[in-house]
mmCIF file of C-alpha atoms in Angstrom:
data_model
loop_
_atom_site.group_PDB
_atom_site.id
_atom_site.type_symbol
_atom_site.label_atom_id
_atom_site.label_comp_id
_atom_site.label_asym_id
_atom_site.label_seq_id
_atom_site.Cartn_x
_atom_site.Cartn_y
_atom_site.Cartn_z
ATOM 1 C CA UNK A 223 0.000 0.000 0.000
ATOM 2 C CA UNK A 224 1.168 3.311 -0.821
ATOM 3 C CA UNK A 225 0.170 6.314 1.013
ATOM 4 C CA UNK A 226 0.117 10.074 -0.358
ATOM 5 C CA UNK A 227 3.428 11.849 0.465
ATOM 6 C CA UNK A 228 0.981 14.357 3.072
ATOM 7 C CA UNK A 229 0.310 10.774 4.665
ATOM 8 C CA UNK A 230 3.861 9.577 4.609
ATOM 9 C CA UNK A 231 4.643 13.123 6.360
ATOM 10 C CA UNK A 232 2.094 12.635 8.885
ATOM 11 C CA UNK A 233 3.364 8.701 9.382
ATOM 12 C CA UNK A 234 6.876 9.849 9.805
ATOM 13 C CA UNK A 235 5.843 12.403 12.296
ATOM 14 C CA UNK A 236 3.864 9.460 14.210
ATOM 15 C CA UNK A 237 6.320 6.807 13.902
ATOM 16 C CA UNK A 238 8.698 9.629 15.478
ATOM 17 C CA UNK A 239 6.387 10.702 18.600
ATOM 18 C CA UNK A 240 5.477 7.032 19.222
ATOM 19 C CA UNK A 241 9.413 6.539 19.418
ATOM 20 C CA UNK A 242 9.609 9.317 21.783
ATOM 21 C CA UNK A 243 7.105 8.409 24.111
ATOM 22 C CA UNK A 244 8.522 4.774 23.884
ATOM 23 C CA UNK A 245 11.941 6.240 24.700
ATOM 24 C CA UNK A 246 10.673 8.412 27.645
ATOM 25 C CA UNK A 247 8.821 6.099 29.227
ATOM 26 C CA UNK A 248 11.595 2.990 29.430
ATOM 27 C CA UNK A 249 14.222 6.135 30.893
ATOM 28 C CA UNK A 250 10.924 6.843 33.234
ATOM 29 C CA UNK A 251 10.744 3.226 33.937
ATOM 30 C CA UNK A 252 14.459 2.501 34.854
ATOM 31 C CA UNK A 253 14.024 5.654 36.992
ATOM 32 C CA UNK A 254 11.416 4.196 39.042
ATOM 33 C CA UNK A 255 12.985 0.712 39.044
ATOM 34 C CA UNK A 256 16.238 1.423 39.209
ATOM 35 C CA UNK A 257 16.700 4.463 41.471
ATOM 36 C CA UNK A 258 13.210 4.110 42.960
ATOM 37 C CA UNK A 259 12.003 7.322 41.447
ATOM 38 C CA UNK A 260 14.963 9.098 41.471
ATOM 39 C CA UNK A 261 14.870 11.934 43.972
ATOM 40 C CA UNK A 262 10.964 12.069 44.172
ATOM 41 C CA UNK A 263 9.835 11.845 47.485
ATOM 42 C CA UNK A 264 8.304 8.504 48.620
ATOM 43 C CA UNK A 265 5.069 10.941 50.355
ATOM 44 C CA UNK A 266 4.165 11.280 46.197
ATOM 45 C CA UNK A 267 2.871 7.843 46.786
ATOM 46 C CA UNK A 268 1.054 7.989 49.873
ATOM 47 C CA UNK A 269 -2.372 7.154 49.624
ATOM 48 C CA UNK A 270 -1.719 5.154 46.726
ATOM 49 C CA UNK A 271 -1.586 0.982 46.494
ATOM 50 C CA UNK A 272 2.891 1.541 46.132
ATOM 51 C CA UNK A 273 5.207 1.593 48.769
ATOM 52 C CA UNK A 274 7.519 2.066 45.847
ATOM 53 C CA UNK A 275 7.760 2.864 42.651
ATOM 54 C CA UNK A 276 9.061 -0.453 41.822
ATOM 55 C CA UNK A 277 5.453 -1.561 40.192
ATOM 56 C CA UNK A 278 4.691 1.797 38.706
ATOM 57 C CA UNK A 279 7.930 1.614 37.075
ATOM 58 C CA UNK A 280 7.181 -1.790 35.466
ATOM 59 C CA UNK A 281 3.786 -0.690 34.565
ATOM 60 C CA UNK A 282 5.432 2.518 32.791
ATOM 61 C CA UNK A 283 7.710 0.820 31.045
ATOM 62 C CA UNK A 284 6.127 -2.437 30.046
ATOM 63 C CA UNK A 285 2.302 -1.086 29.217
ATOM 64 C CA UNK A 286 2.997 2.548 27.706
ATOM 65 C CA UNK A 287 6.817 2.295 26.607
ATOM 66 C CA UNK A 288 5.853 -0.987 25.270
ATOM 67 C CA UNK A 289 2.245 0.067 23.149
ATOM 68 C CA UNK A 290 4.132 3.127 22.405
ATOM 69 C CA UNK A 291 7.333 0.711 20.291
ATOM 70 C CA UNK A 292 4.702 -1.525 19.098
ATOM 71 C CA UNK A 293 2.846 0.837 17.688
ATOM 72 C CA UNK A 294 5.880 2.737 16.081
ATOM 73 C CA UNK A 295 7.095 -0.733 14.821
ATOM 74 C CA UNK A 296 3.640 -1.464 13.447
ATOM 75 C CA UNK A 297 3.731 1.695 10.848
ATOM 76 C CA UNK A 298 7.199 1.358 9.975
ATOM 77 C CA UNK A 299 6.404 -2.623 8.255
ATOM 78 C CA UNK A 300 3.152 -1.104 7.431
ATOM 79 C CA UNK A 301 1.077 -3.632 9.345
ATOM 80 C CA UNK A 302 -2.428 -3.489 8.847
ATOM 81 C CA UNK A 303 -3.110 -3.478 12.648
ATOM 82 C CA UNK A 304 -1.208 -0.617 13.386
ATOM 83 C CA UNK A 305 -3.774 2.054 13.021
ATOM 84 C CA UNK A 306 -5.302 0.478 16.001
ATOM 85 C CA UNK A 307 -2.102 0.014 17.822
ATOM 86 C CA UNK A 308 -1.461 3.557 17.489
ATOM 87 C CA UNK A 309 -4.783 4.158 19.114
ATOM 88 C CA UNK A 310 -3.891 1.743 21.831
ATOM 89 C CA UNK A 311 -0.811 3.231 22.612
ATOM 90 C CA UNK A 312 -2.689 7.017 22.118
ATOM 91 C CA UNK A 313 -5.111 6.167 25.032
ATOM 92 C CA UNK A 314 -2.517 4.311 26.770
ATOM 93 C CA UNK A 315 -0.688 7.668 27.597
ATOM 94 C CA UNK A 316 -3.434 9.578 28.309
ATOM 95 C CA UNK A 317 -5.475 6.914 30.545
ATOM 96 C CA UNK A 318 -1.563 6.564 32.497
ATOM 97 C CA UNK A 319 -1.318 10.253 32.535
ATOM 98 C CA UNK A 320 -4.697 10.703 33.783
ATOM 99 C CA UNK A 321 -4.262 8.236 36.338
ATOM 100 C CA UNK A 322 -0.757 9.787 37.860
ATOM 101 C CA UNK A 323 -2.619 12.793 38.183
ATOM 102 C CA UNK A 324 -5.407 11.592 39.863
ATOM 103 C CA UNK A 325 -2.832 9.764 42.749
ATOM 104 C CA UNK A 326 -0.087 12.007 42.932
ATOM 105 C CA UNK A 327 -0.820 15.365 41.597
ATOM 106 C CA UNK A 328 0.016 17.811 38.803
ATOM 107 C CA UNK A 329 3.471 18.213 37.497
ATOM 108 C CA UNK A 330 3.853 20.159 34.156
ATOM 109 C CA UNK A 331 5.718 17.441 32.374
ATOM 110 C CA UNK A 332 2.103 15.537 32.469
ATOM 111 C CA UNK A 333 1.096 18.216 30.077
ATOM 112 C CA UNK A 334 3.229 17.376 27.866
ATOM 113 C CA UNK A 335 2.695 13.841 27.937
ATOM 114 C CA UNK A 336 -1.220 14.008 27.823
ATOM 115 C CA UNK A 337 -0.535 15.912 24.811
ATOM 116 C CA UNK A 338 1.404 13.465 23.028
ATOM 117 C CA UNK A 339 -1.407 10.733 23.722
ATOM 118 C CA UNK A 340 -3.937 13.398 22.027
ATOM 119 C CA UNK A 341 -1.407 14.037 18.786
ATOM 120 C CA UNK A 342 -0.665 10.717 18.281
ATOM 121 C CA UNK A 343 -4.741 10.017 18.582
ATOM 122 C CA UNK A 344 -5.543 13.289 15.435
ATOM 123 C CA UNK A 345 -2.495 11.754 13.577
ATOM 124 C CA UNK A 346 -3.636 8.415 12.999
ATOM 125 C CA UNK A 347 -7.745 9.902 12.732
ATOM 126 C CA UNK A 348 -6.008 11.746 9.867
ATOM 127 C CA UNK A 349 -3.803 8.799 8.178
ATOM 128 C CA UNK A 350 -7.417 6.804 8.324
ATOM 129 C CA UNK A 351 -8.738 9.823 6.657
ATOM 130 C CA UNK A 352 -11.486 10.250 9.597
ATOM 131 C CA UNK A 353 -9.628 13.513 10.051
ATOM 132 C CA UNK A 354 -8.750 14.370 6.024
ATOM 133 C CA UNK A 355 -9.187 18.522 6.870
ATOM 134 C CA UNK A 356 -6.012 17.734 8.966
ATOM 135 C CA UNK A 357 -3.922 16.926 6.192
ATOM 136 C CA UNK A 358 -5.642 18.807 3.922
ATOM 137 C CA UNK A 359 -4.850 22.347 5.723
ATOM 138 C CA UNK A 360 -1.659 20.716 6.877
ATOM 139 C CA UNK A 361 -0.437 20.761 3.416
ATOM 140 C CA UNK A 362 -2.309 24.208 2.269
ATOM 141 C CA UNK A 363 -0.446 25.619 5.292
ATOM 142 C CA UNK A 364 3.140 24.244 3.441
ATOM 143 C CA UNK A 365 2.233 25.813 0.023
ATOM 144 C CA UNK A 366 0.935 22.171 -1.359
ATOM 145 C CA UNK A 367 -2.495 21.397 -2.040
ATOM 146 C CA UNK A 368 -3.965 17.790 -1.735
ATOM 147 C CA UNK A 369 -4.719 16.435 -5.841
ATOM 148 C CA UNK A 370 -8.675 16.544 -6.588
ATOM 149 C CA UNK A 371 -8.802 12.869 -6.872
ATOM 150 C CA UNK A 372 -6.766 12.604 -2.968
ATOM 151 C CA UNK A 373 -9.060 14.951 -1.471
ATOM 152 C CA UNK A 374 -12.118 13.205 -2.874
ATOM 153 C CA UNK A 375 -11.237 9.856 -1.477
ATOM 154 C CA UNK A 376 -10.887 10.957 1.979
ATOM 155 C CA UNK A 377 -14.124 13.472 1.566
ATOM 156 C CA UNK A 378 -17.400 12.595 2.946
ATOM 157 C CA UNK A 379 -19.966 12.031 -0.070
ATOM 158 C CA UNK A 380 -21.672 15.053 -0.268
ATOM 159 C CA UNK A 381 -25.859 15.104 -1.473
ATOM 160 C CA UNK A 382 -26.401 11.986 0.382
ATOM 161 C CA UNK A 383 -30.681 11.583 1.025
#
């Protein structure tokens, strides 16, 4: 299958956030194991089921660093199961994300992180062409338009009764 260069751009740019988010969350994950959070105070976990962060460690590493790769993997060989794996690994950030916050509080790196989740959700809505306007004003916004024939595959039929 080969995608329109706009949709190898926004693949790249996906396969290179998913890598990113892998990356940061096995360093986040040997953090935790390793150096049992590395200089963030034990009290971040009272209240919480961890006396350590041992098992949120694992969890970070092996759950969201490990949808994160798969997912990156997936688009690189083109699997057709990666649009869903990107998803996966999308929600998988936010849901872990959302959950941090919810036991041990804000910290403005979660912002960042949340993001990510919702990026990498909009980029792979736009390679399914669920989110075509995406691309569409993506490349308008570079000085290339979409070809006719693209932008009417990925368009909604129009006069439907």
């Amino acid at each position: 299958m080969s995608l329109p260069l706009s949709d190898k751009k926004v693949s790249t740019l996906l396969v290179v956030l998913l890598m990113f988010g892998a990356v940061s969350a096995f360093c986040g994950a040997v953090l935790g194991i390793v150096f049992n959070g590395a200089g963030v105070p034990l009290e971040h976990l009272a209240g919480t089921p961890f006396s350590s962060f041992v098992v949120p460690g694992l969890i970070l590493g092996v759950v969201v660093g490990g949808t994160q790769l798969a997912a990156g993997v997936a688009l690189l060989t083109r699997s057709p199961r990666a649009p869903l794996m990107v998803a996966v690994a999308g929600f998988g950030m936010m849901i872990w994300i959302y959950t941090e916050l919810a036991l041990i509080g804000y910290s403005w790196l979660q912002s960042i992180y949340f993001g990510l989740g919702i990026v990498e959700l909009i980029l792979v809505l736009a390679l399914l062409g669920i989110a075509p306007e995406f691309v569409s004003s993506w490349d308008r916004h570079r000085g290339r338009a979409r070809s006719p024939e693209k932008s009417s595959e990925t368009s909604p039929p129009t006069g439907v009764s």
